[in-house]
Amino acid sequence: MDSVYVKSENKKSSKAVKKQKMEKRHFIKSLRHREELAGYLFIAPWIIGFLFLMLGPLLFSLYASFTNYNITSQMKFVGFENYKRMFTFDELFWTSLWNTLYYVVFSVPITTAGAILLAVFLNQRVPGIKWYRTLFYLPAVLSGVGVYLLWMQLLSPSTGLVNIALSWFGIEGPAWLYSPEWTKPALILMKLWSVGGGMLLYLASLQGVPKTMYEAAEIDGAGTFQKFFKITLPMITPVIFFDIVTSLIGGFQIFQEAYVMTENGDGGPVNSLLFYNLHMWNNAFEMFNMGYASSMAWMLFVIVMLLTVINLKIGKKWVYYEGGDQK
């Protein structure tokens, strides 16, 4: 009788354990469903906007890239002729792509490093630091066209403040926007002036680094540079990675600067400022080759997508996540 009683009790306890496990699984599953639902609700405005405002134009431009279309005439399907023209007949395509790559290769690392160093300096506890942060962030919120016109005056070869300041040190300033060798460095210099947006991101991430890590490093005898390279940089690598990816995408989309700062958007002297988007704009709205411009837009999408995928693959090797998992 005792053995039968023990067996029945064991069955009851095992059933109770199974029931608890099932209830726990059900609770976790329902919690995940609620979290997923909340996530979809948060991104619902973007999804609705994409489906009703962006998806149609995207599909239209994809089809237009395979047609001979100049807005006023009917579309004539030409297959891959626009893409063939892009790589074989349009010399300005390669010029614009080279100019854009030059700008991206130099502007992204320079502005990223500048934003990090500026954030480190503005993360110090000194009197009036809030005013300094506001002062350095201000250029990032100024109107684009107004800033470009201002920099055209600053970079004037004869009366610009930049060359006047260089003359104080005995340096003869270049012609900047009037010299093919200096047009792109001039825009990179202008971009460096507005690193306040990136600085704000890095400043927030720096303030999230645990102070105990610095205290432990000081006890071990670590110096300023050792703490910066061994603690600060690894802890903010997720933000660095985000900034690099978004800056790279934004760099390939450069347009306004060249359009405003060159005469009639012609790309400057010897096409030195004929960036990819400016060349695409001229084809679409100056020469009304909308089909060819659409093919250029999709080629730009492919280039940026490939570079982003490469960044995501490489990022797993150097981006540190606090949880220890590579995302």
Coordinates of C-alpha atoms in Angstrom, one line a residue:
M1 CA 0.0 0.0 0.0
D2 CA 2.8 2.4 0.9
S3 CA 4.5 1.8 -2.5
V4 CA 1.2 2.5 -4.3
Y5 CA 0.7 5.6 -2.3
V6 CA 4.3 6.8 -3.1
K7 CA 3.8 6.2 -6.8
S8 CA 0.6 8.1 -6.9
E9 CA 2.2 11.0 -5.1
N10 CA 5.1 10.9 -7.5
K11 CA 2.7 11.0 -10.4
K12 CA 0.9 14.0 -8.9
S13 CA 4.1 15.9 -8.3
S14 CA 5.4 15.1 -11.8
K15 CA 2.1 16.3 -13.2
A16 CA 2.3 19.5 -11.1
V17 CA 5.9 20.1 -12.3
K18 CA 4.8 19.6 -15.9
K19 CA 1.9 21.9 -15.4
Q20 CA 4.2 24.6 -13.9
K21 CA 6.6 24.2 -16.9
M22 CA 3.7 24.5 -19.3
E23 CA 2.4 27.6 -17.6
K24 CA 5.8 29.1 -17.5
R25 CA 6.3 28.5 -21.3
H26 CA 2.9 29.9 -22.0
F27 CA 3.7 33.0 -19.9
I28 CA 7.0 33.5 -21.7
K29 CA 5.4 33.0 -25.1
S30 CA 2.6 35.4 -24.3
L31 CA 5.2 37.9 -23.0
R32 CA 7.1 37.6 -26.3
H33 CA 3.9 38.1 -28.3
R34 CA 3.1 41.3 -26.3
E35 CA 6.6 42.6 -26.8
E36 CA 6.4 41.8 -30.6
L37 CA 3.0 43.5 -30.8
A38 CA 4.4 46.6 -29.0
G39 CA 7.3 46.7 -31.4
Y40 CA 5.1 46.5 -34.4
L41 CA 2.8 49.2 -33.0
F42 CA 5.8 51.5 -32.5
I43 CA 7.0 51.0 -36.1
A44 CA 3.5 51.0 -37.6
P45 CA 3.7 54.7 -38.7
W46 CA 6.8 53.9 -40.7
I47 CA 5.3 50.7 -42.2
I48 CA 2.2 52.6 -43.2
G49 CA 4.2 55.4 -44.7
F50 CA 6.4 53.0 -46.6
L51 CA 3.5 51.0 -48.0
F52 CA 1.4 53.9 -49.1
L53 CA 4.0 56.6 -49.9
M54 CA 7.3 54.9 -50.8
L55 CA 6.7 51.4 -52.1
G56 CA 4.8 52.7 -55.2
P57 CA 7.5 55.2 -56.3
L58 CA 10.2 52.6 -55.6
L59 CA 8.6 50.0 -57.9
F60 CA 7.9 52.7 -60.5
S61 CA 11.5 53.8 -60.5
L62 CA 12.7 50.2 -60.8
Y63 CA 10.6 49.7 -63.9
A64 CA 11.6 53.1 -65.2
S65 CA 15.2 52.1 -65.0
F66 CA 14.6 49.6 -67.8
T67 CA 12.9 52.1 -70.0
N68 CA 13.6 55.1 -72.2
Y69 CA 11.5 57.6 -70.3
N70 CA 11.8 61.4 -70.4
I71 CA 8.6 62.3 -68.4
T72 CA 6.6 63.7 -71.3
S73 CA 6.7 60.6 -73.6
Q74 CA 5.4 57.1 -73.0
M75 CA 7.8 54.5 -71.5
K76 CA 9.7 52.4 -74.0
F77 CA 11.1 49.2 -72.6
V78 CA 14.9 48.9 -73.4
G79 CA 16.0 46.2 -71.0
F80 CA 19.5 46.8 -69.6
E81 CA 20.5 49.5 -72.1
N82 CA 20.5 52.2 -69.4
Y83 CA 22.9 50.1 -67.2
K84 CA 25.1 49.4 -70.3
R85 CA 25.2 53.1 -71.0
M86 CA 26.2 53.8 -67.4
F87 CA 29.3 51.6 -67.5
T88 CA 30.4 52.0 -71.1
F89 CA 29.3 55.3 -72.6
D90 CA 28.8 57.8 -69.8
E91 CA 32.3 59.0 -68.8
L92 CA 30.8 61.4 -66.2
F93 CA 29.4 58.4 -64.4
W94 CA 32.9 57.3 -63.4
T95 CA 33.9 60.8 -62.6
S96 CA 30.9 61.3 -60.3
L97 CA 31.5 58.0 -58.7
W98 CA 35.2 58.7 -58.1
N99 CA 34.4 62.2 -56.6
T100 CA 31.8 60.6 -54.3
L101 CA 34.2 57.8 -53.2
Y102 CA 36.9 60.4 -52.5
Y103 CA 34.6 62.4 -50.4
V104 CA 33.3 59.4 -48.4
V105 CA 36.8 57.8 -47.9
F106 CA 38.2 61.0 -46.3
S107 CA 35.2 62.7 -44.8
V108 CA 33.8 59.7 -42.8
P109 CA 36.9 58.8 -40.8
I110 CA 37.9 62.5 -40.3
T111 CA 34.5 63.6 -39.0
T112 CA 34.1 60.4 -36.9
A113 CA 37.5 61.0 -35.2
G114 CA 36.7 64.7 -34.8
A115 CA 33.4 64.0 -33.2
I116 CA 35.0 61.5 -30.8
L117 CA 37.8 63.9 -29.7
L118 CA 35.3 66.8 -29.3
A119 CA 33.0 64.6 -27.2
V120 CA 35.9 63.6 -25.0
F121 CA 36.9 67.2 -24.4
L122 CA 33.4 68.2 -23.7
N123 CA 32.9 65.3 -21.3
Q124 CA 35.1 67.0 -18.7
R125 CA 33.8 68.7 -15.6
V126 CA 34.8 72.3 -16.0
P127 CA 32.9 75.5 -15.3
G128 CA 30.6 76.5 -18.2
I129 CA 30.8 73.2 -20.0
K130 CA 27.1 73.3 -20.9
W131 CA 27.7 76.6 -22.9
Y132 CA 30.6 75.0 -24.7
R133 CA 28.5 72.0 -25.6
T134 CA 25.8 74.2 -27.0
L135 CA 28.3 76.3 -28.9
F136 CA 29.8 73.3 -30.6
Y137 CA 26.5 71.7 -31.3
L138 CA 25.0 74.8 -32.9
P139 CA 26.4 74.4 -36.4
A140 CA 24.7 71.0 -36.7
V141 CA 21.2 72.6 -36.5
L142 CA 21.8 75.6 -38.8
S143 CA 20.1 75.7 -42.2
G144 CA 22.0 73.9 -45.0
V145 CA 21.8 76.5 -47.8
G146 CA 22.6 79.3 -45.4
V147 CA 25.7 77.5 -44.2
Y148 CA 26.8 76.8 -47.8
L149 CA 26.5 80.4 -48.7
L150 CA 28.4 81.4 -45.6
W151 CA 31.2 79.0 -46.4
M152 CA 31.4 80.3 -50.0
Q153 CA 32.4 83.6 -48.4
L154 CA 34.7 82.1 -45.9
L155 CA 36.6 80.2 -48.6
S156 CA 36.9 83.1 -51.0
P157 CA 40.5 83.1 -52.3
S158 CA 41.1 86.9 -51.7
T159 CA 38.7 88.0 -49.0
G160 CA 37.8 84.8 -47.2
L161 CA 38.5 84.6 -43.5
V162 CA 40.1 81.1 -43.9
N163 CA 42.9 82.4 -46.2
I164 CA 43.3 85.5 -44.1
A165 CA 43.8 83.4 -41.1
L166 CA 46.4 81.2 -43.0
S167 CA 48.2 84.4 -44.0
W168 CA 48.8 85.2 -40.4
F169 CA 51.1 82.2 -40.3
G170 CA 52.8 82.9 -43.6
I171 CA 50.8 80.4 -45.5
E172 CA 49.3 81.3 -48.9
G173 CA 45.8 79.9 -49.0
P174 CA 44.6 77.9 -52.0
A175 CA 41.8 78.9 -54.3
W176 CA 39.5 76.4 -52.6
L177 CA 36.3 76.2 -54.6
Y178 CA 38.0 77.5 -57.8
S179 CA 40.8 74.9 -57.8
P180 CA 40.1 71.3 -58.9
E181 CA 42.6 70.0 -56.4
W182 CA 41.0 71.8 -53.4
T183 CA 37.3 71.7 -54.1
K184 CA 36.7 68.3 -52.3
P185 CA 39.0 69.1 -49.4
A186 CA 37.1 72.3 -49.0
L187 CA 33.8 70.4 -48.6
I188 CA 35.5 68.0 -46.2
L189 CA 36.7 71.0 -44.1
M190 CA 33.1 72.3 -44.1
K191 CA 31.8 68.9 -43.0
L192 CA 34.3 68.8 -40.1
W193 CA 32.9 72.2 -38.9
S194 CA 29.5 70.5 -38.3
V195 CA 30.5 67.5 -36.3
G196 CA 28.2 68.6 -33.4
G197 CA 25.6 66.0 -34.3
G198 CA 28.0 63.1 -33.9
M199 CA 29.5 64.7 -30.9
L200 CA 26.2 64.6 -29.1
L201 CA 25.9 60.9 -29.7
Y202 CA 29.4 60.2 -28.4
L203 CA 28.9 62.5 -25.5
A204 CA 25.9 60.5 -24.4
S205 CA 27.7 57.2 -24.8
L206 CA 30.8 58.5 -22.9
Q207 CA 28.6 59.4 -19.9
G208 CA 27.3 55.8 -19.9
V209 CA 30.8 54.3 -19.4
P210 CA 31.0 53.0 -15.8
K211 CA 33.3 55.1 -13.7
T212 CA 34.4 52.1 -11.7
M213 CA 36.3 50.9 -14.8
Y214 CA 38.4 54.0 -14.8
E215 CA 39.0 53.8 -11.0
A216 CA 40.2 50.2 -11.4
A217 CA 42.5 51.2 -14.2
E218 CA 44.0 54.0 -12.1
I219 CA 44.6 51.6 -9.3
D220 CA 46.5 49.4 -11.8
G221 CA 48.6 52.4 -12.8
A222 CA 47.0 53.0 -16.3
G223 CA 47.6 56.4 -17.8
T224 CA 45.3 58.7 -19.7
F225 CA 46.0 57.3 -23.1
Q226 CA 45.8 53.7 -21.8
K227 CA 42.4 54.4 -20.3
F228 CA 41.2 56.0 -23.6
F229 CA 42.3 53.2 -25.9
K230 CA 41.6 50.3 -23.5
I231 CA 38.3 51.5 -21.9
T232 CA 36.7 54.5 -23.6
L233 CA 37.0 53.4 -27.2
P234 CA 35.9 49.7 -26.7
M235 CA 32.9 50.8 -24.6
I236 CA 31.6 53.2 -27.3
T237 CA 32.3 51.0 -30.3
P238 CA 28.6 50.3 -30.9
V239 CA 28.0 54.1 -31.3
I240 CA 31.1 54.4 -33.5
F241 CA 29.8 51.6 -35.7
F242 CA 26.4 53.2 -36.0
D243 CA 28.0 56.6 -36.8
I244 CA 30.2 55.1 -39.5
V245 CA 27.4 53.2 -41.2
T246 CA 25.0 56.2 -41.2
S247 CA 27.8 58.6 -42.2
L248 CA 28.8 56.3 -45.1
I249 CA 25.2 56.2 -46.4
G250 CA 24.9 60.0 -46.0
G251 CA 28.3 60.6 -47.7
F252 CA 27.1 58.8 -50.8
Q253 CA 24.0 61.0 -50.8
I254 CA 25.9 64.3 -50.9
F255 CA 24.1 66.7 -53.2
Q256 CA 23.2 70.0 -51.7
E257 CA 26.7 71.3 -51.1
A258 CA 27.8 70.8 -54.8
Y259 CA 24.5 72.0 -56.2
V260 CA 24.5 75.3 -54.2
M261 CA 28.2 76.0 -54.2
T262 CA 28.8 75.5 -57.9
E263 CA 27.5 77.7 -60.7
N264 CA 24.1 76.3 -61.9
G265 CA 25.0 73.0 -60.3
D266 CA 27.5 72.2 -63.0
G267 CA 29.9 70.3 -60.7
G268 CA 32.6 73.0 -60.3
P269 CA 35.9 73.4 -62.1
V270 CA 36.7 70.3 -64.3
N271 CA 33.8 68.4 -62.8
S272 CA 35.7 68.1 -59.5
L273 CA 32.4 68.5 -57.5
L274 CA 30.3 66.5 -59.8
F275 CA 29.1 64.0 -57.2
Y276 CA 27.0 61.0 -58.0
N277 CA 23.7 62.5 -56.9
L278 CA 24.3 65.7 -58.7
H279 CA 25.0 63.9 -62.0
M280 CA 21.8 61.9 -61.4
W281 CA 19.9 65.1 -60.8
N282 CA 21.2 66.7 -63.9
N283 CA 20.1 63.6 -66.0
A284 CA 16.7 63.6 -64.4
F285 CA 15.7 67.3 -64.2
E286 CA 18.1 69.0 -66.6
M287 CA 18.2 66.6 -69.5
F288 CA 14.9 64.8 -68.5
N289 CA 16.5 61.3 -69.0
M290 CA 14.4 59.9 -66.2
G291 CA 14.9 56.3 -67.2
Y292 CA 18.7 56.6 -67.1
A293 CA 18.5 58.6 -63.8
S294 CA 16.4 55.8 -62.3
S295 CA 19.0 53.2 -63.2
M296 CA 21.6 55.4 -61.6
A297 CA 19.5 55.6 -58.4
W298 CA 19.2 51.8 -58.2
M299 CA 22.9 51.3 -58.9
L300 CA 23.6 53.7 -56.0
F301 CA 21.3 51.6 -53.9
V302 CA 23.2 48.4 -54.7
I303 CA 26.6 50.1 -54.0
V304 CA 25.4 51.4 -50.6
M305 CA 23.8 48.1 -49.7
L306 CA 27.0 46.1 -50.5
L307 CA 29.1 48.5 -48.4
T308 CA 26.6 48.3 -45.5
V309 CA 26.7 44.5 -45.6
I310 CA 30.5 44.5 -45.6
N311 CA 30.4 46.9 -42.6
L312 CA 28.0 44.6 -40.7
K313 CA 30.3 41.6 -41.4
I314 CA 33.5 43.5 -40.3
G315 CA 31.7 45.1 -37.4
K316 CA 31.4 41.7 -35.6
K317 CA 35.2 41.6 -35.3
W318 CA 35.7 45.0 -33.5
V319 CA 32.4 46.1 -32.0
Y320 CA 32.1 45.4 -28.3
Y321 CA 28.7 44.8 -26.8
E322 CA 28.4 45.0 -23.0
G323 CA 26.5 41.7 -22.9
G324 CA 29.4 39.9 -24.5
D325 CA 27.4 38.7 -27.5
Q326 CA 28.2 39.7 -31.1
K327 CA 25.0 41.1 -32.6

